[in-house]
Amino acid sequence: MVQSLDRLKESPSQTAGPYAHIGLTPNFSGISGVYESDLGVAMVNEKTKGERIAVKIRVIDGSGTPLKDAVVEIWQADAAGLYNSPSEMRGAADPNFTGWGRQATDMATGECLFETVKPGRMPFPDGRLMAPHITIWIVARGINIGLHTRMYFGDEEAANAEDPVLARIEHRVRVATLIAPRDGDTYTFDIHLQGERETVFLDI
Amino acid sequence: MTERMSNRRPETGAFFRRDLNAHPPAYAPIYKTSVLRSPRRALLSLDGTLSEITGPVFGHNILGELDNDLIHNFAKPGESAIGPRIIVYGKVLDERGKGVSGALLEFWQANAGGRYRHKKEGYIAALDPNFGGCGRTITDEDGSYAFRTIQPGPYPWPNGPNDWRPAHIHFSIFGHGFAQRLITQMYFEGDPMIWQCPIVRTIPDRAAIERLVAALDMEATIPMDARAYKFDIVLRGRRSSLFENRLEGN
Ligand SMILES: [Fe+3]
């Protein structure tokens, strides 16, 4: 025998279920008067620095149907590439930008829309720069453990080409599953849970 | 969001590898909805970058006075929700056993009859006009939290021809890094429905399931008022840099 490392084990995940909206976006689900507003609906205000963009996300199941009961969270750096987090040691992020957003997908269309700013670049642990990207986390009925992925920007070809995370994707045809095309100020990102075009999900 | 939750030095290490064998697999056919909603390809493994070791932190300014009291936060003035009154308390810890301060917990549940306040809910049990079903709180410096609610009822759901959920409370937890993000469910000690539930049984390991079963704690009850259940939640631990970065270690 040897000494114990005294570690605990992470609590197991369970699906957010069909009624996650009650807990995560109660006003959206029709429960008003408990919270003033749903957390994460506003990421920016009139003083936020950087280029304003919209990000339109759909989560699509193995039959090609968009999920109408999902909750999507995004986490991203500000326009200068800094995170609004106590663990950000490189400097102070824009105080007018939360960096975190949460939306329920629309019950009719399955779309959700985030009004945000385009993030700056920041270093990978070895010092190389990552391309601008948004971290995405998805929960829904039928998803047993929240899914992590990233959205990169279609108009950042040069930065994407040298991104150390995209470079890790062995099957190069799958890189495109993480890149959102731009149309005007809106990026559209379709996340495929499975099938031919299954999005690259991350174990981080 | 900018408020620093603690006077501890912020942790900046990457997280311990997630033991996916202690979590439900994405594809678990006993839970039918997972079949078309499960990625089938290998996940891309990544050691934490800045995007995952950072995460949003929430200040107490977001909390309303009744956010941690589901018995009253939706009820008409002077009224309260129907059902067995309980306190749920515990700690949010990391895998190294340290309390996670400033963690936002959000919870939601059915009413005492097993009915959710939701448009898509199809169960015939009655709505309680004084019960909304959501609440939230933020952990103290040592990771402790508590809230008051009513014990939810079990409910049937469309999966097999006669599947019932055990009584449960859904929990969403933010730690200090986005890689710690977790949603899970709390079950109640002694409930025989736990072991019949397909969603519970998506977790492959009995010991892991038991970590989601809250213990009845008669020493923490409020006599003649509410019983108490203790539910600790463990988030992923963080590596600390013991040598090369000593000042930032811990
Ligand atoms: Fe439930």
PDB file of N, CA, C and O in Angstrom, chain B residues 121-184:
ATOM      1  N   GLU B 121     -45.079  20.416 -20.511  1.00  0.00           N
ATOM      2  CA  GLU B 121     -45.321  19.382 -19.504  1.00  0.00           C
ATOM      3  C   GLU B 121     -46.662  18.702 -19.764  1.00  0.00           C
ATOM      4  O   GLU B 121     -47.686  19.368 -19.947  1.00  0.00           O
ATOM      5  N   GLY B 122     -46.672  17.358 -19.783  1.00  0.00           N
ATOM      6  CA  GLY B 122     -47.902  16.654 -20.092  1.00  0.00           C
ATOM      7  C   GLY B 122     -48.502  15.852 -18.941  1.00  0.00           C
ATOM      8  O   GLY B 122     -49.523  15.188 -19.118  1.00  0.00           O
ATOM      9  N   TYR B 123     -47.877  15.898 -17.768  1.00  0.00           N
ATOM     10  CA  TYR B 123     -48.347  15.082 -16.640  1.00  0.00           C
ATOM     11  C   TYR B 123     -49.619  15.702 -16.051  1.00  0.00           C
ATOM     12  O   TYR B 123     -49.727  16.918 -15.922  1.00  0.00           O
ATOM     13  N   ILE B 124     -50.585  14.831 -15.674  1.00  0.00           N
ATOM     14  CA  ILE B 124     -51.875  15.341 -15.200  1.00  0.00           C
ATOM     15  C   ILE B 124     -51.859  15.893 -13.775  1.00  0.00           C
ATOM     16  O   ILE B 124     -52.819  16.504 -13.337  1.00  0.00           O
ATOM     17  N   ALA B 125     -50.761  15.683 -13.048  1.00  0.00           N
ATOM     18  CA  ALA B 125     -50.722  16.205 -11.673  1.00  0.00           C
ATOM     19  C   ALA B 125     -50.936  17.723 -11.687  1.00  0.00           C
ATOM     20  O   ALA B 125     -50.608  18.401 -12.652  1.00  0.00           O
ATOM     21  N   ALA B 126     -51.502  18.245 -10.602  1.00  0.00           N
ATOM     22  CA  ALA B 126     -51.899  19.661 -10.561  1.00  0.00           C
ATOM     23  C   ALA B 126     -50.712  20.600 -10.431  1.00  0.00           C
ATOM     24  O   ALA B 126     -49.711  20.273  -9.784  1.00  0.00           O
ATOM     25  N   LEU B 127     -50.832  21.781 -11.032  1.00  0.00           N
ATOM     26  CA  LEU B 127     -49.885  22.855 -10.767  1.00  0.00           C
ATOM     27  C   LEU B 127     -50.157  23.408  -9.374  1.00  0.00           C
ATOM     28  O   LEU B 127     -51.298  23.426  -8.934  1.00  0.00           O
ATOM     29  N   ASP B 128     -49.106  23.863  -8.718  1.00  0.00           N
ATOM     30  CA  ASP B 128     -49.251  24.589  -7.460  1.00  0.00           C
ATOM     31  C   ASP B 128     -49.124  26.071  -7.796  1.00  0.00           C
ATOM     32  O   ASP B 128     -48.078  26.507  -8.281  1.00  0.00           O
ATOM     33  N   PRO B 129     -50.184  26.849  -7.591  1.00  0.00           N
ATOM     34  CA  PRO B 129     -50.119  28.267  -7.994  1.00  0.00           C
ATOM     35  C   PRO B 129     -49.023  29.038  -7.268  1.00  0.00           C
ATOM     36  O   PRO B 129     -48.645  30.121  -7.720  1.00  0.00           O
ATOM     37  N   ASN B 130     -48.517  28.487  -6.173  1.00  0.00           N
ATOM     38  CA  ASN B 130     -47.490  29.191  -5.402  1.00  0.00           C
ATOM     39  C   ASN B 130     -46.093  28.627  -5.605  1.00  0.00           C
ATOM     40  O   ASN B 130     -45.179  28.917  -4.832  1.00  0.00           O
ATOM     41  N   PHE B 131     -45.916  27.805  -6.634  1.00  0.00           N
ATOM     42  CA  PHE B 131     -44.590  27.212  -6.845  1.00  0.00           C
ATOM     43  C   PHE B 131     -44.126  27.419  -8.282  1.00  0.00           C
ATOM     44  O   PHE B 131     -44.781  26.998  -9.232  1.00  0.00           O
ATOM     45  N   GLY B 132     -42.980  28.120  -8.427  1.00  0.00           N
ATOM     46  CA  GLY B 132     -42.395  28.353  -9.750  1.00  0.00           C
ATOM     47  C   GLY B 132     -41.464  27.226 -10.135  1.00  0.00           C
ATOM     48  O   GLY B 132     -41.538  26.677 -11.231  1.00  0.00           O
ATOM     49  N   GLY B 133     -40.542  26.891  -9.243  1.00  0.00           N
ATOM     50  CA  GLY B 133     -39.667  25.748  -9.487  1.00  0.00           C
ATOM     51  C   GLY B 133     -38.235  26.083  -9.814  1.00  0.00           C
ATOM     52  O   GLY B 133     -37.479  25.196 -10.215  1.00  0.00           O
ATOM     53  N   CYS B 134     -37.807  27.359  -9.654  1.00  0.00           N
ATOM     54  CA  CYS B 134     -36.403  27.684  -9.896  1.00  0.00           C
ATOM     55  C   CYS B 134     -35.839  28.489  -8.740  1.00  0.00           C
ATOM     56  O   CYS B 134     -36.567  29.192  -8.044  1.00  0.00           O
ATOM     57  N   GLY B 135     -34.526  28.365  -8.550  1.00  0.00           N
ATOM     58  CA  GLY B 135     -33.845  29.149  -7.532  1.00  0.00           C
ATOM     59  C   GLY B 135     -32.364  29.163  -7.816  1.00  0.00           C
ATOM     60  O   GLY B 135     -31.889  28.464  -8.722  1.00  0.00           O
ATOM     61  N   ARG B 136     -31.635  29.992  -7.065  1.00  0.00           N
ATOM     62  CA  ARG B 136     -30.181  30.051  -7.269  1.00  0.00           C
ATOM     63  C   ARG B 136     -29.510  30.612  -6.034  1.00  0.00           C
ATOM     64  O   ARG B 136     -30.138  31.301  -5.218  1.00  0.00           O
ATOM     65  N   THR B 137     -28.230  30.326  -5.911  1.00  0.00           N
ATOM     66  CA  THR B 137     -27.440  30.887  -4.817  1.00  0.00           C
ATOM     67  C   THR B 137     -25.971  30.864  -5.225  1.00  0.00           C
ATOM     68  O   THR B 137     -25.617  30.298  -6.259  1.00  0.00           O
ATOM     69  N   ILE B 138     -25.137  31.486  -4.404  1.00  0.00           N
ATOM     70  CA  ILE B 138     -23.692  31.546  -4.660  1.00  0.00           C
ATOM     71  C   ILE B 138     -22.978  31.029  -3.421  1.00  0.00           C
ATOM     72  O   ILE B 138     -23.353  31.378  -2.299  1.00  0.00           O
ATOM     73  N   THR B 139     -21.968  30.190  -3.608  1.00  0.00           N
ATOM     74  CA  THR B 139     -21.313  29.587  -2.449  1.00  0.00           C
ATOM     75  C   THR B 139     -20.491  30.616  -1.672  1.00  0.00           C
ATOM     76  O   THR B 139     -19.965  31.583  -2.217  1.00  0.00           O
ATOM     77  N   ASP B 140     -20.358  30.349  -0.370  1.00  0.00           N
ATOM     78  CA  ASP B 140     -19.522  31.158   0.519  1.00  0.00           C
ATOM     79  C   ASP B 140     -18.046  30.887   0.249  1.00  0.00           C
ATOM     80  O   ASP B 140     -17.687  30.029  -0.548  1.00  0.00           O
ATOM     81  N   GLU B 141     -17.234  31.552   1.029  1.00  0.00           N
ATOM     82  CA  GLU B 141     -15.770  31.424   0.910  1.00  0.00           C
ATOM     83  C   GLU B 141     -15.302  29.967   0.989  1.00  0.00           C
ATOM     84  O   GLU B 141     -14.362  29.572   0.302  1.00  0.00           O
ATOM     85  N   ASP B 142     -15.965  29.146   1.801  1.00  0.00           N
ATOM     86  CA  ASP B 142     -15.521  27.753   1.946  1.00  0.00           C
ATOM     87  C   ASP B 142     -16.287  26.798   1.026  1.00  0.00           C
ATOM     88  O   ASP B 142     -16.165  25.582   1.149  1.00  0.00           O
ATOM     89  N   GLY B 143     -17.090  27.333   0.127  1.00  0.00           N
ATOM     90  CA  GLY B 143     -17.821  26.486  -0.822  1.00  0.00           C
ATOM     91  C   GLY B 143     -19.207  26.080  -0.349  1.00  0.00           C
ATOM     92  O   GLY B 143     -19.905  25.350  -1.049  1.00  0.00           O
ATOM     93  N   SER B 144     -19.636  26.543   0.831  1.00  0.00           N
ATOM     94  CA  SER B 144     -20.937  26.143   1.374  1.00  0.00           C
ATOM     95  C   SER B 144     -22.097  26.850   0.686  1.00  0.00           C
ATOM     96  O   SER B 144     -21.973  28.003   0.269  1.00  0.00           O
ATOM     97  N   TYR B 145     -23.225  26.152   0.643  1.00  0.00           N
ATOM     98  CA  TYR B 145     -24.443  26.758   0.123  1.00  0.00           C
ATOM     99  C   TYR B 145     -25.624  26.141   0.860  1.00  0.00           C
ATOM    100  O   TYR B 145     -25.496  25.080   1.503  1.00  0.00           O
ATOM    101  N   ALA B 146     -26.770  26.774   0.774  1.00  0.00           N
ATOM    102  CA  ALA B 146     -28.016  26.210   1.307  1.00  0.00           C
ATOM    103  C   ALA B 146     -29.184  26.884   0.614  1.00  0.00           C
ATOM    104  O   ALA B 146     -29.088  28.041   0.202  1.00  0.00           O
ATOM    105  N   PHE B 147     -30.270  26.148   0.449  1.00  0.00           N
ATOM    106  CA  PHE B 147     -31.517  26.779   0.009  1.00  0.00           C
ATOM    107  C   PHE B 147     -32.693  26.014   0.580  1.00  0.00           C
ATOM    108  O   PHE B 147     -32.548  24.915   1.117  1.00  0.00           O
ATOM    109  N   ARG B 148     -33.875  26.655   0.495  1.00  0.00           N
ATOM    110  CA  ARG B 148     -35.084  26.062   1.042  1.00  0.00           C
ATOM    111  C   ARG B 148     -36.047  25.772  -0.102  1.00  0.00           C
ATOM    112  O   ARG B 148     -36.198  26.553  -1.020  1.00  0.00           O
ATOM    113  N   THR B 149     -36.695  24.618  -0.021  1.00  0.00           N
ATOM    114  CA  THR B 149     -37.654  24.283  -1.070  1.00  0.00           C
ATOM    115  C   THR B 149     -38.656  23.266  -0.517  1.00  0.00           C
ATOM    116  O   THR B 149     -38.701  23.025   0.694  1.00  0.00           O
ATOM    117  N   ILE B 150     -39.479  22.713  -1.392  1.00  0.00           N
ATOM    118  CA  ILE B 150     -40.327  21.592  -1.020  1.00  0.00           C
ATOM    119  C   ILE B 150     -39.772  20.353  -1.719  1.00  0.00           C
ATOM    120  O   ILE B 150     -39.119  20.459  -2.753  1.00  0.00           O
ATOM    121  N   GLN B 151     -39.990  19.212  -1.127  1.00  0.00           N
ATOM    122  CA  GLN B 151     -39.506  17.977  -1.749  1.00  0.00           C
ATOM    123  C   GLN B 151     -40.324  17.712  -3.009  1.00  0.00           C
ATOM    124  O   GLN B 151     -41.557  17.660  -2.955  1.00  0.00           O
ATOM    125  N   PRO B 152     -39.643  17.579  -4.164  1.00  0.00           N
ATOM    126  CA  PRO B 152     -40.391  17.348  -5.404  1.00  0.00           C
ATOM    127  C   PRO B 152     -40.963  15.938  -5.453  1.00  0.00           C
ATOM    128  O   PRO B 152     -40.448  15.028  -4.794  1.00  0.00           O
ATOM    129  N   GLY B 153     -42.002  15.745  -6.229  1.00  0.00           N
ATOM    130  CA  GLY B 153     -42.577  14.423  -6.415  1.00  0.00           C
ATOM    131  C   GLY B 153     -41.955  13.704  -7.602  1.00  0.00           C
ATOM    132  O   GLY B 153     -41.323  14.325  -8.453  1.00  0.00           O
ATOM    133  N   PRO B 154     -42.119  12.379  -7.671  1.00  0.00           N
ATOM    134  CA  PRO B 154     -41.710  11.623  -8.865  1.00  0.00           C
ATOM    135  C   PRO B 154     -42.704  11.891  -9.993  1.00  0.00           C
ATOM    136  O   PRO B 154     -43.821  12.332  -9.738  1.00  0.00           O
ATOM    137  N   TYR B 155     -42.260  11.669 -11.233  1.00  0.00           N
ATOM    138  CA  TYR B 155     -43.191  11.878 -12.345  1.00  0.00           C
ATOM    139  C   TYR B 155     -42.918  10.890 -13.472  1.00  0.00           C
ATOM    140  O   TYR B 155     -41.796  10.450 -13.658  1.00  0.00           O
ATOM    141  N   PRO B 156     -43.956  10.553 -14.236  1.00  0.00           N
ATOM    142  CA  PRO B 156     -43.782   9.666 -15.383  1.00  0.00           C
ATOM    143  C   PRO B 156     -43.283  10.457 -16.581  1.00  0.00           C
ATOM    144  O   PRO B 156     -43.533  11.655 -16.684  1.00  0.00           O
ATOM    145  N   TRP B 157     -42.598   9.784 -17.481  1.00  0.00           N
ATOM    146  CA  TRP B 157     -42.096  10.485 -18.674  1.00  0.00           C
ATOM    147  C   TRP B 157     -42.060   9.509 -19.837  1.00  0.00           C
ATOM    148  O   TRP B 157     -41.935   8.294 -19.650  1.00  0.00           O
ATOM    149  N   PRO B 158     -42.216  10.039 -21.039  1.00  0.00           N
ATOM    150  CA  PRO B 158     -42.274   9.168 -22.208  1.00  0.00           C
ATOM    151  C   PRO B 158     -40.890   8.673 -22.595  1.00  0.00           C
ATOM    152  O   PRO B 158     -40.074   9.430 -23.074  1.00  0.00           O
ATOM    153  N   ASN B 159     -40.656   7.408 -22.364  1.00  0.00           N
ATOM    154  CA  ASN B 159     -39.387   6.767 -22.764  1.00  0.00           C
ATOM    155  C   ASN B 159     -39.748   5.317 -23.014  1.00  0.00           C
ATOM    156  O   ASN B 159     -40.141   4.934 -24.102  1.00  0.00           O
ATOM    157  N   GLY B 160     -39.703   4.484 -21.958  1.00  0.00           N
ATOM    158  CA  GLY B 160     -40.353   3.195 -22.007  1.00  0.00           C
ATOM    159  C   GLY B 160     -41.852   3.423 -21.766  1.00  0.00           C
ATOM    160  O   GLY B 160     -42.291   4.559 -21.541  1.00  0.00           O
ATOM    161  N   PRO B 161     -42.648   2.341 -21.779  1.00  0.00           N
ATOM    162  CA  PRO B 161     -44.091   2.504 -21.587  1.00  0.00           C
ATOM    163  C   PRO B 161     -44.472   2.967 -20.181  1.00  0.00           C
ATOM    164  O   PRO B 161     -45.550   3.529 -19.984  1.00  0.00           O
ATOM    165  N   ASN B 162     -43.595   2.769 -19.204  1.00  0.00           N
ATOM    166  CA  ASN B 162     -43.954   3.139 -17.835  1.00  0.00           C
ATOM    167  C   ASN B 162     -42.711   3.544 -17.056  1.00  0.00           C
ATOM    168  O   ASN B 162     -42.376   2.944 -16.045  1.00  0.00           O
ATOM    169  N   ASP B 163     -42.011   4.557 -17.564  1.00  0.00           N
ATOM    170  CA  ASP B 163     -40.815   5.040 -16.861  1.00  0.00           C
ATOM    171  C   ASP B 163     -41.176   6.222 -15.983  1.00  0.00           C
ATOM    172  O   ASP B 163     -41.911   7.122 -16.400  1.00  0.00           O
ATOM    173  N   TRP B 164     -40.631   6.219 -14.793  1.00  0.00           N
ATOM    174  CA  TRP B 164     -40.844   7.304 -13.840  1.00  0.00           C
ATOM    175  C   TRP B 164     -39.501   7.845 -13.396  1.00  0.00           C
ATOM    176  O   TRP B 164     -38.568   7.074 -13.154  1.00  0.00           O
ATOM    177  N   ARG B 165     -39.427   9.164 -13.273  1.00  0.00           N
ATOM    178  CA  ARG B 165     -38.238   9.763 -12.666  1.00  0.00           C
ATOM    179  C   ARG B 165     -38.373   9.665 -11.152  1.00  0.00           C
ATOM    180  O   ARG B 165     -39.443   9.931 -10.609  1.00  0.00           O
ATOM    181  N   PRO B 166     -37.271   9.319 -10.476  1.00  0.00           N
ATOM    182  CA  PRO B 166     -37.276   9.455  -9.017  1.00  0.00           C
ATOM    183  C   PRO B 166     -37.379  10.940  -8.662  1.00  0.00           C
ATOM    184  O   PRO B 166     -37.114  11.790  -9.521  1.00  0.00           O
ATOM    185  N   ALA B 167     -37.771  11.248  -7.455  1.00  0.00           N
ATOM    186  CA  ALA B 167     -37.748  12.651  -7.018  1.00  0.00           C
ATOM    187  C   ALA B 167     -36.331  13.185  -7.212  1.00  0.00           C
ATOM    188  O   ALA B 167     -35.353  12.500  -6.881  1.00  0.00           O
ATOM    189  N   HIS B 168     -36.207  14.378  -7.772  1.00  0.00           N
ATOM    190  CA  HIS B 168     -34.866  14.913  -8.022  1.00  0.00           C
ATOM    191  C   HIS B 168     -34.913  16.415  -8.151  1.00  0.00           C
ATOM    192  O   HIS B 168     -35.959  17.004  -8.452  1.00  0.00           O
ATOM    193  N   ILE B 169     -33.765  17.017  -7.936  1.00  0.00           N
ATOM    194  CA  ILE B 169     -33.573  18.454  -8.167  1.00  0.00           C
ATOM    195  C   ILE B 169     -32.432  18.596  -9.172  1.00  0.00           C
ATOM    196  O   ILE B 169     -31.379  17.977  -9.011  1.00  0.00           O
ATOM    197  N   HIS B 170     -32.667  19.377 -10.225  1.00  0.00           N
ATOM    198  CA  HIS B 170     -31.617  19.638 -11.218  1.00  0.00           C
ATOM    199  C   HIS B 170     -30.693  20.743 -10.700  1.00  0.00           C
ATOM    200  O   HIS B 170     -31.180  21.738 -10.149  1.00  0.00           O
ATOM    201  N   PHE B 171     -29.402  20.578 -10.910  1.00  0.00           N
ATOM    202  CA  PHE B 171     -28.409  21.575 -10.502  1.00  0.00           C
ATOM    203  C   PHE B 171     -27.540  21.963 -11.693  1.00  0.00           C
ATOM    204  O   PHE B 171     -27.053  21.090 -12.401  1.00  0.00           O
ATOM    205  N   SER B 172     -27.318  23.254 -11.841  1.00  0.00           N
ATOM    206  CA  SER B 172     -26.323  23.764 -12.791  1.00  0.00           C
ATOM    207  C   SER B 172     -25.262  24.480 -11.981  1.00  0.00           C
ATOM    208  O   SER B 172     -25.596  25.288 -11.108  1.00  0.00           O
ATOM    209  N   ILE B 173     -23.993  24.199 -12.241  1.00  0.00           N
ATOM    210  CA  ILE B 173     -22.909  24.745 -11.417  1.00  0.00           C
ATOM    211  C   ILE B 173     -21.838  25.391 -12.287  1.00  0.00           C
ATOM    212  O   ILE B 173     -21.381  24.792 -13.258  1.00  0.00           O
ATOM    213  N   PHE B 174     -21.451  26.600 -11.905  1.00  0.00           N
ATOM    214  CA  PHE B 174     -20.283  27.262 -12.494  1.00  0.00           C
ATOM    215  C   PHE B 174     -19.161  27.215 -11.470  1.00  0.00           C
ATOM    216  O   PHE B 174     -19.340  27.677 -10.341  1.00  0.00           O
ATOM    217  N   GLY B 175     -18.013  26.703 -11.822  1.00  0.00           N
ATOM    218  CA  GLY B 175     -16.845  26.841 -10.950  1.00  0.00           C
ATOM    219  C   GLY B 175     -16.104  28.104 -11.330  1.00  0.00           C
ATOM    220  O   GLY B 175     -16.715  29.148 -11.570  1.00  0.00           O
ATOM    221  N   HIS B 176     -14.791  28.015 -11.396  1.00  0.00           N
ATOM    222  CA  HIS B 176     -13.982  29.183 -11.749  1.00  0.00           C
ATOM    223  C   HIS B 176     -13.472  29.125 -13.182  1.00  0.00           C
ATOM    224  O   HIS B 176     -12.922  30.094 -13.680  1.00  0.00           O
ATOM    225  N   GLY B 177     -13.600  27.975 -13.813  1.00  0.00           N
ATOM    226  CA  GLY B 177     -13.150  27.833 -15.199  1.00  0.00           C
ATOM    227  C   GLY B 177     -14.260  27.201 -16.018  1.00  0.00           C
ATOM    228  O   GLY B 177     -15.023  26.377 -15.512  1.00  0.00           O
ATOM    229  N   PHE B 178     -14.356  27.592 -17.295  1.00  0.00           N
ATOM    230  CA  PHE B 178     -15.481  27.105 -18.104  1.00  0.00           C
ATOM    231  C   PHE B 178     -15.415  25.590 -18.285  1.00  0.00           C
ATOM    232  O   PHE B 178     -16.440  24.947 -18.504  1.00  0.00           O
ATOM    233  N   ALA B 179     -14.216  25.010 -18.169  1.00  0.00           N
ATOM    234  CA  ALA B 179     -14.095  23.547 -18.279  1.00  0.00           C
ATOM    235  C   ALA B 179     -14.757  22.832 -17.104  1.00  0.00           C
ATOM    236  O   ALA B 179     -14.992  21.625 -17.168  1.00  0.00           O
ATOM    237  N   GLN B 180     -15.045  23.548 -16.031  1.00  0.00           N
ATOM    238  CA  GLN B 180     -15.703  22.939 -14.860  1.00  0.00           C
ATOM    239  C   GLN B 180     -17.226  22.926 -14.985  1.00  0.00           C
ATOM    240  O   GLN B 180     -17.904  22.364 -14.128  1.00  0.00           O
ATOM    241  N   ARG B 181     -17.732  23.539 -16.021  1.00  0.00           N
ATOM    242  CA  ARG B 181     -19.183  23.684 -16.169  1.00  0.00           C
ATOM    243  C   ARG B 181     -19.845  22.315 -16.054  1.00  0.00           C
ATOM    244  O   ARG B 181     -19.436  21.347 -16.699  1.00  0.00           O
ATOM    245  N   LEU B 182     -20.909  22.253 -15.222  1.00  0.00           N
ATOM    246  CA  LEU B 182     -21.546  20.956 -14.971  1.00  0.00           C
ATOM    247  C   LEU B 182     -23.036  21.143 -14.717  1.00  0.00           C
ATOM    248  O   LEU B 182     -23.451  22.076 -14.033  1.00  0.00           O
ATOM    249  N   ILE B 183     -23.819  20.228 -15.285  1.00  0.00           N
ATOM    250  CA  ILE B 183     -25.232  20.109 -14.913  1.00  0.00           C
ATOM    251  C   ILE B 183     -25.449  18.685 -14.434  1.00  0.00           C
ATOM    252  O   ILE B 183     -24.983  17.727 -15.056  1.00  0.00           O
ATOM    253  N   THR B 184     -26.127  18.555 -13.290  1.00  0.00           N
ATOM    254  CA  THR B 184     -26.383  17.221 -12.770  1.00  0.00           C
ATOM    255  C   THR B 184     -27.720  17.216 -12.034  1.00  0.00           C
ATOM    256  O   THR B 184     -28.490  18.176 -12.127  1.00  0.00           O
TER     257      THR B 184
END
